[in-house]
Amino acid sequence: MDITQDEYQDEYPEKEQKATGKAAPEKTVKARYGIQEAATRLQTRRAAKQRMIFFFFRGAAIINGLALFIIVFFMVKNGISAISWEFLTQVPRSSMTQGGILPCIIGTLYLSVGAILVALPIGVASAIYLNEYARPGKVIRIIRLGINNLAGVPSVVFGLFGLAFFVIYLKMGVSILAGALTLAAMSLPVIIGATEEALKSVPDTYREASLGLGATKWQTIYRVVVPAALPGILTGSILGISRAAGETAPIMFTAAVFYTPKLPDSIFDEIMALPYHIYVLATAGTDIEATRPLQYGTALVLIALVLGMNLIAIVWRSRLRKKLK
Amino acid sequence: MSDNNIKMASEHLDFYYGDFKALHDVSLQFRKKQVTALIGPSGCGKSTYLRCLNRMNDLIPISRVEGKILLEGEDIYNTSWDVVSLRRRVGMVFQKPNPFPKTIFENVAYGLRVNGIRDKSEIEKRVTESIQQAALWDEVKDRLQESALGLSGGQQQRLCIARALAVEPEVVLMDEPASALDPIATQKIEELIHELKQQYTIIIVTHSMQQAARVSDKTAFFYIGKLIEVGDTDTLFTRPRLKQTEDYITGRFG
């Protein structure tokens, strides 16, 4: 922890005063006494103020952590009884009041992986263009504005867009492909933002050194800049996708169906997915009350999946960082 | 330009950052296998001038150059010049050591790889030679596969010099290469410059007049974007022709 000057004085007030008192020559001590007294009086007020403000900040941080803890605790408490080997590896039975959720797990995994495969290259390429190639100007400002606004579009609108464009207009039908593309479109702004931040944090001295050796701009980007930015790019992107993977609205019209016992064998198949399954069980199931544990169990699996993806991102980043050092 | 000993020269060079004219009519010649020092107070344009010589200023969108810079008699600002090959021939060492976050070996091999050398043993040979040339070999020979960021500042700067030498440049530009280093590391860099001038044309920007006096054959004094005086280092420091030069080198301003 950093110790600021204020905190230092806070902890060692006598020492500080003694030191200044000693340093000042005899004569001026009296003349300066006024300001010293004022400073001492102010000091207690300043210290109190600082303590109060830090108390609020600390409180805010604790509430944040607590929120996650409460959510996870609640899910575990209510859902753990539903979790079993059977639950994770079987298809739903008896109108989804029994059996497992394997098709939903597979479906969500396919959707996430598909979204990454589509969004990562496009997002990283856009960010490289915006940050490394494009000359600042009106066009870039407009593109950036578009990307920023895309981030603010509600997920249900992405769902409707996916339905209108991918499912109907491009005739993909309700399918993994349409769902993954919709999720990809939704996570693009996040990936572009994360990648741009990561590229900006690469020092210009790397670029200069590379260009100075007779490397082209492209060689500089893919041999020096992108490797240095990779940890940030990957984490930001995976966080963006895992956020999207938990969404219901973008997939409910484009990829997920109420019930299908069949595991998909092509990207044009419809699937079940965890978030939509929770929604279905909780609002339109055949016996909503009786399937409560199943709902919580499914939610628990979804949370575990999302946290798992985030964890992979974090571990991956720290590995890459270590490699760069 | 009939003089065969002139490696590089600028003729009536003006440089603009937007509307601001940073260099006024600078004409200067650099002889082969000589060290030329560019001195002058901060903001006088010496670094800007240096960065014109390998067109590093091209990276600044609003900058503009007028006049000529000749490498072996050919204008490098001519549109037919390939800036990438220019920078291979005119290498640069920067103010702060800036090794890549790669291994020591890969730092030096980088320039070879981007310039199309694939042969493994060839790369190994040239990396070894360059590190030896930069007087760093004994210190790093057992840790070539370790990260370059683990080296000390002085070692990093010598690695950057090795990296620059590996692509066999004809001219080496140095932008205050020792300003971020301690006196011992500085001394090593200066000894190195002495060695290197047997093979390369070196142009060095420095804030230290002692350094200019120690390492250079010629010295050029810049002030507010103009070249004030240029001459043999010994002469310039002992018998400067102009009052402005004398004031600067005797420490009366700057």
Coordinates of C-alpha atoms in Angstrom, one line a residue, chain A residues 45-199:
Chain A
R45 CA -9.8 18.0 10.3
R46 CA -8.0 16.9 7.2
A47 CA -7.3 13.5 8.7
A48 CA -10.9 13.0 9.7
K49 CA -12.1 14.0 6.2
Q50 CA -9.7 11.6 4.6
R51 CA -10.8 8.8 6.9
M52 CA -14.4 9.4 6.1
I53 CA -13.8 9.4 2.3
F54 CA -11.7 6.3 2.4
F55 CA -14.4 4.7 4.4
F56 CA -17.0 5.3 1.7
F57 CA -14.6 4.1 -1.0
R58 CA -13.8 1.0 0.9
G59 CA -17.5 0.4 1.5
A60 CA -18.2 0.7 -2.3
A61 CA -15.5 -1.9 -3.1
I62 CA -16.8 -4.2 -0.4
I63 CA -20.4 -4.0 -1.6
N64 CA -19.2 -4.9 -5.1
G65 CA -17.4 -8.0 -3.9
L66 CA -20.4 -8.9 -1.6
A67 CA -22.8 -8.7 -4.5
L68 CA -20.9 -11.4 -6.4
F69 CA -20.6 -13.5 -3.2
I70 CA -24.3 -13.3 -2.4
I71 CA -25.3 -14.2 -6.0
V72 CA -23.0 -17.2 -6.1
F73 CA -24.0 -18.3 -2.6
F74 CA -27.7 -18.1 -3.4
M75 CA -27.2 -20.1 -6.5
V76 CA -25.1 -22.7 -4.9
K77 CA -27.5 -23.0 -1.9
N78 CA -30.5 -23.5 -4.1
G79 CA -29.0 -25.3 -7.0
I80 CA -26.4 -27.7 -5.6
S81 CA -28.9 -30.3 -4.8
A82 CA -29.8 -30.6 -8.5
I83 CA -26.2 -31.0 -9.6
S84 CA -25.3 -34.6 -10.3
W85 CA -23.4 -36.5 -12.9
E86 CA -26.7 -37.4 -14.5
F87 CA -27.7 -33.8 -14.6
L88 CA -24.6 -32.8 -16.5
T89 CA -24.6 -35.7 -18.9
Q90 CA -28.2 -36.6 -19.7
V91 CA -30.9 -35.1 -21.9
P92 CA -34.0 -33.7 -20.3
R93 CA -36.8 -36.1 -19.8
S94 CA -40.5 -36.1 -18.8
S95 CA -41.3 -32.7 -20.3
M96 CA -38.1 -31.3 -18.9
T97 CA -39.1 -32.0 -15.3
Q98 CA -36.4 -34.6 -15.0
G99 CA -33.1 -35.7 -16.5
G100 CA -30.2 -33.4 -17.3
I101 CA -29.2 -30.4 -19.3
L102 CA -26.4 -31.8 -21.5
P103 CA -27.9 -30.3 -24.8
C104 CA -28.0 -26.8 -23.1
I105 CA -24.4 -27.0 -22.0
I106 CA -23.2 -28.2 -25.4
G107 CA -25.4 -25.5 -27.1
T108 CA -24.0 -22.7 -25.0
L109 CA -20.4 -23.9 -25.6
Y110 CA -21.0 -24.1 -29.3
L111 CA -22.5 -20.6 -29.4
S112 CA -19.6 -19.1 -27.4
V113 CA -16.9 -20.8 -29.4
G114 CA -18.6 -19.8 -32.7
A115 CA -19.0 -16.2 -31.5
I116 CA -15.3 -16.1 -30.6
L117 CA -14.3 -17.6 -34.0
V118 CA -16.2 -14.9 -35.8
A119 CA -15.8 -11.9 -33.5
L120 CA -12.2 -12.2 -32.5
P121 CA -10.6 -11.8 -36.0
I122 CA -13.1 -9.1 -37.1
G123 CA -12.8 -7.2 -33.9
V124 CA -9.0 -7.4 -33.7
A125 CA -8.7 -6.4 -37.3
S126 CA -11.0 -3.4 -36.9
A127 CA -9.1 -2.3 -33.8
I128 CA -5.7 -2.6 -35.6
Y129 CA -7.0 -0.6 -38.4
L130 CA -8.4 2.1 -36.2
N131 CA -5.4 2.3 -33.9
E132 CA -2.5 1.6 -36.2
Y133 CA -3.4 2.5 -39.8
A134 CA -6.2 5.0 -39.9
R135 CA -5.3 8.6 -40.0
P136 CA -7.4 10.5 -37.5
G137 CA -10.2 12.4 -39.2
K138 CA -13.9 12.5 -39.8
V139 CA -14.3 9.0 -41.1
I140 CA -12.6 7.5 -38.1
R141 CA -14.7 9.6 -35.8
I142 CA -17.9 8.4 -37.4
I143 CA -16.8 4.7 -37.3
R144 CA -15.8 5.1 -33.6
L145 CA -19.1 6.7 -32.9
G146 CA -20.9 3.8 -34.5
I147 CA -18.9 1.2 -32.5
N148 CA -19.6 3.0 -29.3
N149 CA -23.3 3.2 -30.0
L150 CA -23.3 -0.5 -31.0
A151 CA -22.2 -1.2 -27.4
G152 CA -25.3 0.6 -26.1
V153 CA -27.8 -1.3 -28.2
P154 CA -30.0 -3.5 -25.9
S155 CA -29.5 -7.3 -26.4
V156 CA -33.1 -7.9 -27.4
V157 CA -32.5 -5.6 -30.4
F158 CA -29.6 -7.7 -31.4
G159 CA -31.9 -10.7 -31.1
L160 CA -34.4 -9.2 -33.4
F161 CA -31.7 -8.1 -35.8
G162 CA -30.4 -11.6 -35.8
L163 CA -33.8 -13.0 -36.5
A164 CA -34.5 -10.5 -39.3
F165 CA -31.1 -10.6 -40.9
F166 CA -29.4 -14.0 -40.3
V167 CA -32.4 -16.2 -39.7
I168 CA -34.8 -14.9 -42.3
Y169 CA -33.0 -12.7 -44.8
L170 CA -29.9 -14.9 -45.1
K171 CA -32.1 -18.0 -44.7
M172 CA -29.9 -19.6 -42.0
G173 CA -32.9 -20.6 -40.0
V174 CA -32.9 -20.9 -36.3
S175 CA -29.4 -22.4 -36.0
I176 CA -26.1 -22.4 -34.2
L177 CA -24.7 -20.3 -37.0
A178 CA -27.3 -17.5 -36.7
G179 CA -27.0 -17.5 -32.9
A180 CA -23.2 -17.4 -32.9
L181 CA -23.2 -14.5 -35.5
T182 CA -25.7 -12.6 -33.4
L183 CA -23.6 -13.1 -30.2
A184 CA -20.5 -12.1 -32.2
A185 CA -22.2 -8.9 -33.4
M186 CA -23.1 -8.1 -29.8
S187 CA -19.6 -8.7 -28.4
L188 CA -17.8 -6.9 -31.3
P189 CA -17.8 -3.4 -29.6
V190 CA -16.4 -4.9 -26.4
I191 CA -13.6 -6.8 -28.3
I192 CA -12.7 -3.7 -30.4
G193 CA -12.6 -1.6 -27.3
A194 CA -10.4 -4.0 -25.4
T195 CA -8.1 -4.5 -28.3
E196 CA -7.7 -0.8 -28.9
E197 CA -6.9 -0.3 -25.2
A198 CA -4.3 -3.1 -25.4
L199 CA -2.7 -1.6 -28.5

